[in-house]
PDB file of C-alpha atoms in Angstrom:
ATOM      1  CA  MET A   1      30.037  24.619 -12.044  1.00 49.00           C
ATOM      2  CA  ALA A   2      27.278  26.542 -10.291  1.00 54.00           C
ATOM      3  CA  ALA A   3      25.495  24.877  -7.384  1.00 61.00           C
ATOM      4  CA  PRO A   4      22.013  23.613  -8.251  1.00 70.00           C
ATOM      5  CA  THR A   5      19.250  26.042  -7.373  1.00 83.00           C
ATOM      6  CA  ASP A   6      16.436  25.109  -5.010  1.00 89.00           C
ATOM      7  CA  HIS A   7      14.098  24.792  -7.973  1.00 91.00           C
ATOM      8  CA  MET A   8      16.476  22.475  -9.788  1.00 95.00           C
ATOM      9  CA  LYS A   9      16.767  20.299  -6.675  1.00 95.00           C
ATOM     10  CA  MET A  10      12.990  20.208  -6.277  1.00 95.00           C
ATOM     11  CA  LEU A  11      12.659  19.202  -9.915  1.00 96.00           C
ATOM     12  CA  GLN A  12      15.077  16.336  -9.279  1.00 96.00           C
ATOM     13  CA  PHE A  13      13.018  15.311  -6.246  1.00 96.00           C
ATOM     14  CA  LEU A  14       9.809  15.290  -8.290  1.00 96.00           C
ATOM     15  CA  LYS A  15      11.486  13.205 -10.996  1.00 97.00           C
ATOM     16  CA  LEU A  16      12.644  10.671  -8.417  1.00 97.00           C
ATOM     17  CA  ILE A  17       9.184  10.484  -6.858  1.00 97.00           C
ATOM     18  CA  GLY A  18       7.793   9.986 -10.359  1.00 97.00           C
ATOM     19  CA  GLN A  19       9.627   6.659 -10.431  1.00 97.00           C
ATOM     20  CA  LEU A  20       6.939   5.337  -8.084  1.00 98.00           C
ATOM     21  CA  LYS A  21       4.616   5.278 -11.099  1.00 97.00           C
ATOM     22  CA  ARG A  22       6.897   2.630 -12.577  1.00 97.00           C
ATOM     23  CA  VAL A  23       7.854   0.655  -9.449  1.00 97.00           C
ATOM     24  CA  LEU A  24       5.535  -2.348  -9.498  1.00 97.00           C
ATOM     25  CA  ARG A  25       4.244  -3.856  -6.267  1.00 97.00           C
ATOM     26  CA  THR A  26       6.467  -6.874  -5.783  1.00 96.00           C
ATOM     27  CA  GLY A  27       3.869  -9.169  -4.231  1.00 95.00           C
ATOM     28  CA  TRP A  28       1.726  -9.042  -7.361  1.00 97.00           C
ATOM     29  CA  VAL A  29       4.722  -9.530  -9.634  1.00 96.00           C
ATOM     30  CA  TYR A  30       5.754 -12.664  -7.718  1.00 96.00           C
ATOM     31  CA  ARG A  31       2.207 -14.022  -7.971  1.00 96.00           C
ATOM     32  CA  LYS A  32       2.222 -13.403 -11.738  1.00 96.00           C
ATOM     33  CA  VAL A  33      -0.713 -10.992 -11.704  1.00 97.00           C
ATOM     34  CA  LYS A  34      -1.395  -9.441 -15.093  1.00 95.00           C
ATOM     35  CA  ASP A  35      -0.722  -5.680 -15.195  1.00 95.00           C
ATOM     36  CA  PRO A  36       0.280  -5.326 -11.508  1.00 97.00           C
ATOM     37  CA  GLU A  37      -0.254  -1.969  -9.851  1.00 98.00           C
ATOM     38  CA  SER A  38       2.521   0.499  -9.108  1.00 98.00           C
ATOM     39  CA  VAL A  39       3.503   1.774  -5.682  1.00 98.00           C
ATOM     40  CA  SER A  40       1.946   5.150  -6.488  1.00 98.00           C
ATOM     41  CA  ASP A  41      -1.336   3.408  -7.406  1.00 98.00           C
ATOM     42  CA  HIS A  42      -1.323   1.835  -3.950  1.00 98.00           C
ATOM     43  CA  MET A  43      -0.480   5.102  -2.162  1.00 98.00           C
ATOM     44  CA  TYR A  44      -3.164   7.017  -4.051  1.00 98.00           C
ATOM     45  CA  ARG A  45      -6.000   4.786  -2.889  1.00 98.00           C
ATOM     46  CA  MET A  46      -4.597   4.808   0.652  1.00 98.00           C
ATOM     47  CA  ALA A  47      -4.713   8.611   0.567  1.00 98.00           C
ATOM     48  CA  LEU A  48      -8.346   8.452  -0.545  1.00 98.00           C
ATOM     49  CA  MET A  49      -9.119   6.009   2.258  1.00 98.00           C
ATOM     50  CA  SER A  50      -7.636   8.586   4.618  1.00 98.00           C
ATOM     51  CA  LEU A  51      -9.729  11.335   3.052  1.00 97.00           C
ATOM     52  CA  THR A  52     -12.964   9.387   3.508  1.00 95.00           C
ATOM     53  CA  ILE A  53     -12.447   8.338   7.142  1.00 94.00           C
ATOM     54  CA  THR A  54     -15.291   9.628   9.327  1.00 92.00           C
ATOM     55  CA  ASP A  55     -13.661   9.205  12.744  1.00 95.00           C
ATOM     56  CA  PRO A  56     -13.542  12.708  14.306  1.00 95.00           C
ATOM     57  CA  THR A  57     -10.864  11.624  16.797  1.00 96.00           C
ATOM     58  CA  VAL A  58      -8.132  11.268  14.164  1.00 97.00           C
ATOM     59  CA  ASP A  59      -6.313  13.961  12.211  1.00 97.00           C
ATOM     60  CA  LYS A  60      -7.510  13.281   8.671  1.00 97.00           C
ATOM     61  CA  ASP A  61      -4.979  15.642   7.071  1.00 97.00           C
ATOM     62  CA  LYS A  62      -2.116  13.888   8.826  1.00 98.00           C
ATOM     63  CA  CYS A  63      -3.433  10.504   7.652  1.00 98.00           C
ATOM     64  CA  ILE A  64      -3.441  11.724   4.050  1.00 98.00           C
ATOM     65  CA  LYS A  65       0.139  12.971   4.416  1.00 98.00           C
ATOM     66  CA  LEU A  66       1.266   9.705   6.018  1.00 98.00           C
ATOM     67  CA  ALA A  67      -0.291   7.723   3.170  1.00 98.00           C
ATOM     68  CA  LEU A  68       1.550   9.847   0.605  1.00 97.00           C
ATOM     69  CA  VAL A  69       4.896   9.604   2.403  1.00 97.00           C
ATOM     70  CA  HIS A  70       5.019   6.072   3.827  1.00 97.00           C
ATOM     71  CA  ASP A  71       6.418   4.305   0.718  1.00 97.00           C
ATOM     72  CA  MET A  72       8.312   7.293  -0.686  1.00 97.00           C
ATOM     73  CA  ALA A  73      11.723   5.624  -0.284  1.00 97.00           C
ATOM     74  CA  GLU A  74      10.700   2.884  -2.706  1.00 97.00           C
ATOM     75  CA  CYS A  75      11.380   5.215  -5.630  1.00 97.00           C
ATOM     76  CA  ILE A  76      15.059   4.482  -4.895  1.00 97.00           C
ATOM     77  CA  VAL A  77      15.196   1.078  -3.147  1.00 96.00           C
ATOM     78  CA  GLY A  78      12.209  -0.552  -4.853  1.00 96.00           C
ATOM     79  CA  ASP A  79       9.402  -2.499  -3.186  1.00 96.00           C
ATOM     80  CA  ILE A  80      11.103  -4.951  -0.817  1.00 93.00           C
ATOM     81  CA  ALA A  81       8.696  -7.792  -0.097  1.00 88.00           C
ATOM     82  CA  PRO A  82       8.802 -10.214   2.868  1.00 85.00           C
ATOM     83  CA  SER A  83       9.714 -13.029   0.475  1.00 84.00           C
ATOM     84  CA  ASP A  84      12.880 -11.139  -0.504  1.00 90.00           C
ATOM     85  CA  ASN A  85      14.429 -12.310   2.793  1.00 91.00           C
ATOM     86  CA  VAL A  86      15.657  -8.841   3.728  1.00 92.00           C
ATOM     87  CA  SER A  87      15.598  -8.280   7.483  1.00 93.00           C
ATOM     88  CA  LYS A  88      13.353  -5.582   8.898  1.00 91.00           C
ATOM     89  CA  ALA A  89      16.409  -3.728  10.200  1.00 93.00           C
ATOM     90  CA  GLU A  90      18.165  -3.849   6.813  1.00 94.00           C
ATOM     91  CA  LYS A  91      15.009  -2.744   5.004  1.00 94.00           C
ATOM     92  CA  HIS A  92      14.717   0.220   7.369  1.00 94.00           C
ATOM     93  CA  ARG A  93      18.397   1.064   6.876  1.00 95.00           C
ATOM     94  CA  GLN A  94      18.065   1.106   3.085  1.00 96.00           C
ATOM     95  CA  GLU A  95      14.872   3.130   3.155  1.00 97.00           C
ATOM     96  CA  GLU A  96      16.275   5.587   5.693  1.00 96.00           C
ATOM     97  CA  ALA A  97      19.278   6.217   3.424  1.00 97.00           C
ATOM     98  CA  ALA A  98      16.924   6.737   0.482  1.00 97.00           C
ATOM     99  CA  MET A  99      14.858   9.213   2.505  1.00 97.00           C
ATOM    100  CA  ARG A 100      17.998  11.183   3.377  1.00 96.00           C
ATOM    101  CA  GLN A 101      18.799  11.397  -0.324  1.00 96.00           C
ATOM    102  CA  LEU A 102      15.289  12.626  -1.119  1.00 97.00           C
ATOM    103  CA  LEU A 103      15.160  15.099   1.748  1.00 95.00           C
ATOM    104  CA  SER A 104      18.457  16.664   0.674  1.00 95.00           C
ATOM    105  CA  LEU A 105      16.681  17.905  -2.439  1.00 96.00           C
ATOM    106  CA  MET A 106      14.027  19.983  -0.679  1.00 93.00           C
ATOM    107  CA  PRO A 107      13.893  23.021   1.604  1.00 93.00           C
ATOM    108  CA  GLU A 108      14.882  22.221   5.180  1.00 93.00           C
ATOM    109  CA  SER A 109      11.475  22.895   6.750  1.00 94.00           C
ATOM    110  CA  LEU A 110       9.678  20.692   4.223  1.00 94.00           C
ATOM    111  CA  GLY A 111      12.304  17.996   4.595  1.00 95.00           C
ATOM    112  CA  GLN A 112      11.892  18.014   8.362  1.00 96.00           C
ATOM    113  CA  GLU A 113       8.108  17.665   8.032  1.00 97.00           C
ATOM    114  CA  ILE A 114       8.344  14.733   5.607  1.00 97.00           C
ATOM    115  CA  CYS A 115      11.069  13.054   7.649  1.00 96.00           C
ATOM    116  CA  ALA A 116       8.951  13.332  10.808  1.00 97.00           C
ATOM    117  CA  LEU A 117       5.939  11.857   8.996  1.00 98.00           C
ATOM    118  CA  TRP A 118       7.993   8.958   7.628  1.00 97.00           C
ATOM    119  CA  GLU A 119       9.502   8.195  11.042  1.00 97.00           C
ATOM    120  CA  GLU A 120       6.046   8.418  12.639  1.00 97.00           C
ATOM    121  CA  TYR A 121       4.743   5.784  10.247  1.00 98.00           C
ATOM    122  CA  GLU A 122       7.834   3.581  10.532  1.00 96.00           C
ATOM    123  CA  HIS A 123       7.637   3.534  14.333  1.00 96.00           C
ATOM    124  CA  GLN A 124       3.826   3.381  14.428  1.00 97.00           C
ATOM    125  CA  SER A 125       4.021   5.998  17.152  1.00 96.00           C
ATOM    126  CA  THR A 126       0.594   7.655  16.775  1.00 97.00           C
ATOM    127  CA  THR A 127      -3.044   6.750  16.306  1.00 97.00           C
ATOM    128  CA  GLU A 128      -2.885   8.161  12.785  1.00 98.00           C
ATOM    129  CA  ALA A 129       0.158   6.067  11.851  1.00 98.00           C
ATOM    130  CA  ARG A 130      -1.519   2.910  13.109  1.00 98.00           C
ATOM    131  CA  LEU A 131      -4.708   3.729  11.196  1.00 98.00           C
ATOM    132  CA  VAL A 132      -2.781   4.321   7.968  1.00 98.00           C
ATOM    133  CA  LYS A 133      -1.040   0.968   8.489  1.00 98.00           C
ATOM    134  CA  GLU A 134      -4.500  -0.589   8.563  1.00 98.00           C
ATOM    135  CA  PHE A 135      -5.303   1.248   5.329  1.00 98.00           C
ATOM    136  CA  ASP A 136      -2.090  -0.176   3.858  1.00 98.00           C
ATOM    137  CA  ARG A 137      -3.284  -3.710   4.579  1.00 98.00           C
ATOM    138  CA  LEU A 138      -6.882  -3.010   3.599  1.00 98.00           C
ATOM    139  CA  GLU A 139      -5.776  -1.573   0.269  1.00 98.00           C
ATOM    140  CA  MET A 140      -3.681  -4.690  -0.356  1.00 98.00           C
ATOM    141  CA  ILE A 141      -6.519  -7.170   0.194  1.00 98.00           C
ATOM    142  CA  LEU A 142      -8.981  -5.006  -1.729  1.00 98.00           C
ATOM    143  CA  GLN A 143      -6.525  -5.055  -4.636  1.00 98.00           C
ATOM    144  CA  ALA A 144      -6.108  -8.827  -4.260  1.00 98.00           C
ATOM    145  CA  HIS A 145      -9.881  -9.245  -4.484  1.00 97.00           C
ATOM    146  CA  GLU A 146      -9.992  -7.086  -7.603  1.00 98.00           C
ATOM    147  CA  TYR A 147      -7.277  -9.166  -9.261  1.00 98.00           C
ATOM    148  CA  GLU A 148      -9.191 -12.330  -8.426  1.00 97.00           C
ATOM    149  CA  GLU A 149     -12.283 -10.798 -10.048  1.00 95.00           C
ATOM    150  CA  LEU A 150     -10.352  -9.758 -13.157  1.00 95.00           C
ATOM    151  CA  GLU A 151      -8.863 -13.246 -13.494  1.00 95.00           C
ATOM    152  CA  GLY A 152     -12.122 -15.025 -12.742  1.00 93.00           C
ATOM    153  CA  ALA A 153     -10.224 -16.903 -10.046  1.00 94.00           C
ATOM    154  CA  PRO A 154     -11.777 -16.142  -6.643  1.00 92.00           C
ATOM    155  CA  GLY A 155      -9.599 -17.431  -3.822  1.00 93.00           C
ATOM    156  CA  ARG A 156      -6.323 -17.507  -5.790  1.00 95.00           C
ATOM    157  CA  LEU A 157      -4.682 -14.809  -3.689  1.00 97.00           C
ATOM    158  CA  GLN A 158      -5.789 -16.148  -0.305  1.00 96.00           C
ATOM    159  CA  GLU A 159      -2.300 -15.773   1.181  1.00 96.00           C
ATOM    160  CA  PHE A 160      -2.672 -11.973   1.169  1.00 96.00           C
ATOM    161  CA  PHE A 161      -5.869 -12.230   3.191  1.00 97.00           C
ATOM    162  CA  ASP A 162      -4.268 -14.734   5.567  1.00 97.00           C
ATOM    163  CA  SER A 163      -1.380 -12.334   6.194  1.00 96.00           C
ATOM    164  CA  THR A 164      -3.751  -9.681   7.548  1.00 97.00           C
ATOM    165  CA  GLN A 165      -5.685 -11.872   9.997  1.00 95.00           C
ATOM    166  CA  GLY A 166      -6.007 -10.087  13.344  1.00 95.00           C
ATOM    167  CA  CYS A 167      -4.376  -6.895  12.022  1.00 96.00           C
ATOM    168  CA  PHE A 168      -7.470  -4.699  11.866  1.00 98.00           C
ATOM    169  CA  GLN A 169      -8.689  -2.812  14.935  1.00 97.00           C
ATOM    170  CA  HIS A 170     -10.350   0.439  13.844  1.00 97.00           C
ATOM    171  CA  PRO A 171     -14.162   0.059  13.697  1.00 96.00           C
ATOM    172  CA  ASP A 172     -14.502   1.770  10.301  1.00 96.00           C
ATOM    173  CA  VAL A 173     -11.772  -0.402   8.795  1.00 97.00           C
ATOM    174  CA  LEU A 174     -13.253  -3.533  10.321  1.00 97.00           C
ATOM    175  CA  GLN A 175     -16.606  -2.741   8.697  1.00 97.00           C
ATOM    176  CA  LEU A 176     -14.923  -2.384   5.306  1.00 97.00           C
ATOM    177  CA  VAL A 177     -13.008  -5.634   5.784  1.00 97.00           C
ATOM    178  CA  MET A 178     -16.216  -7.439   6.714  1.00 97.00           C
ATOM    179  CA  ALA A 179     -17.972  -6.067   3.609  1.00 97.00           C
ATOM    180  CA  LEU A 180     -15.034  -7.085   1.436  1.00 97.00           C
ATOM    181  CA  ASN A 181     -14.932 -10.613   2.880  1.00 96.00           C
ATOM    182  CA  GLU A 182     -18.678 -10.983   2.430  1.00 96.00           C
ATOM    183  CA  GLU A 183     -18.479  -9.965  -1.224  1.00 96.00           C
ATOM    184  CA  ARG A 184     -15.497 -12.262  -1.787  1.00 95.00           C
ATOM    185  CA  ARG A 185     -17.233 -15.240  -0.170  1.00 94.00           C
ATOM    186  CA  SER A 186     -20.247 -14.616  -2.403  1.00 92.00           C
ATOM    187  CA  HIS A 187     -18.054 -14.614  -5.514  1.00 88.00           C
ATOM    188  CA  MET A 188     -16.291 -17.793  -4.418  1.00 90.00           C
ATOM    189  CA  ALA A 189     -19.633 -19.511  -3.787  1.00 91.00           C
ATOM    190  CA  GLU A 190     -20.913 -18.452  -7.219  1.00 86.00           C
ATOM    191  CA  LYS A 191     -17.759 -19.828  -8.824  1.00 78.00           C
ATOM    192  CA  ASN A 192     -18.116 -23.138  -6.953  1.00 77.00           C
ATOM    193  CA  ASN A 193     -21.801 -23.447  -7.867  1.00 77.00           C
ATOM    194  CA  SER A 194     -20.992 -22.710 -11.496  1.00 71.00           C
ATOM    195  CA  GLY A 195     -18.295 -25.382 -11.468  1.00 64.00           C
ATOM    196  CA  ASN A 196     -20.621 -27.922  -9.874  1.00 61.00           C
ATOM    197  CA  SER A 197     -23.322 -27.200 -12.474  1.00 56.00           C
ATOM    198  CA  LYS A 198     -20.856 -27.789 -15.307  1.00 58.00           C
ATOM    199  CA  THR A 199     -19.710 -31.041 -13.709  1.00 51.00           C
ATOM    200  CA  MET A 200     -23.275 -32.266 -13.392  1.00 50.00           C
ATOM    201  CA  SER A 201     -24.141 -31.331 -16.975  1.00 53.00           C
ATOM    202  CA  HIS A 202     -21.107 -33.268 -18.243  1.00 56.00           C
ATOM    203  CA  ALA A 203     -22.104 -36.244 -16.075  1.00 54.00           C
ATOM    204  CA  THR A 204     -25.565 -36.367 -17.597  1.00 53.00           C
TER     205      THR A 204
END
C-alpha cells in the first residue's frame, strides 16, 4: 500500500480538528446546561478576544495562534475537567501524546511551530501565554453569565466565577471582568426584586 501523501495526512489532521466542533465543554455538561458549547466555540471567542486586545506591548498575532492551539489536543482526549480527578501531570501526558499524533500529520516546519505554541501555553512561559490564559478564564465566566441569562437563573453558576478569583492581572481583562460582574450583579438584583414583588403580591 502506498504511503499517505502530505495532502492526505493534512486532510486527516483537519478531520481530527473538526472533532472539536462536537467535543462539548465538560463543565457545562456536568452542570446540566442546555445546549452546552463545544471546545471550538470556546476557542473561537478566545481568538476574537486576542484580536481585539489593544495593548501594544503584546504580540497580537501570537495570542490569536495560542488561542487556536491551546485546546487542540482535546479533539483526541476530550475536555478533561478538574472534577474528573485526573492529575495535572497525567492530563499533560495525555494531551502531549495527542499533540504528537496530530503533529505527525503535518509538515515538519508547521508541526514545530504548533508544538512550540502549545508548549508555550502549557508552561505559561511568555506574556502572551499568560494573557491568553486570562482570556480562557474570561471566556468561561462570560459564557457562564450568558447561560444564567438564557436560563433566567442569575447566580446559578457562581462556582465558575469563584474559581477565577484573583486570576486576572492584565488591565484590559480586568476592565472587562469588572463590566461583566457589574452587569451580572444588576441582573441578580433585578431577579431578587422581581421575586420580592411577587412574594408581596401573594401576601396581600
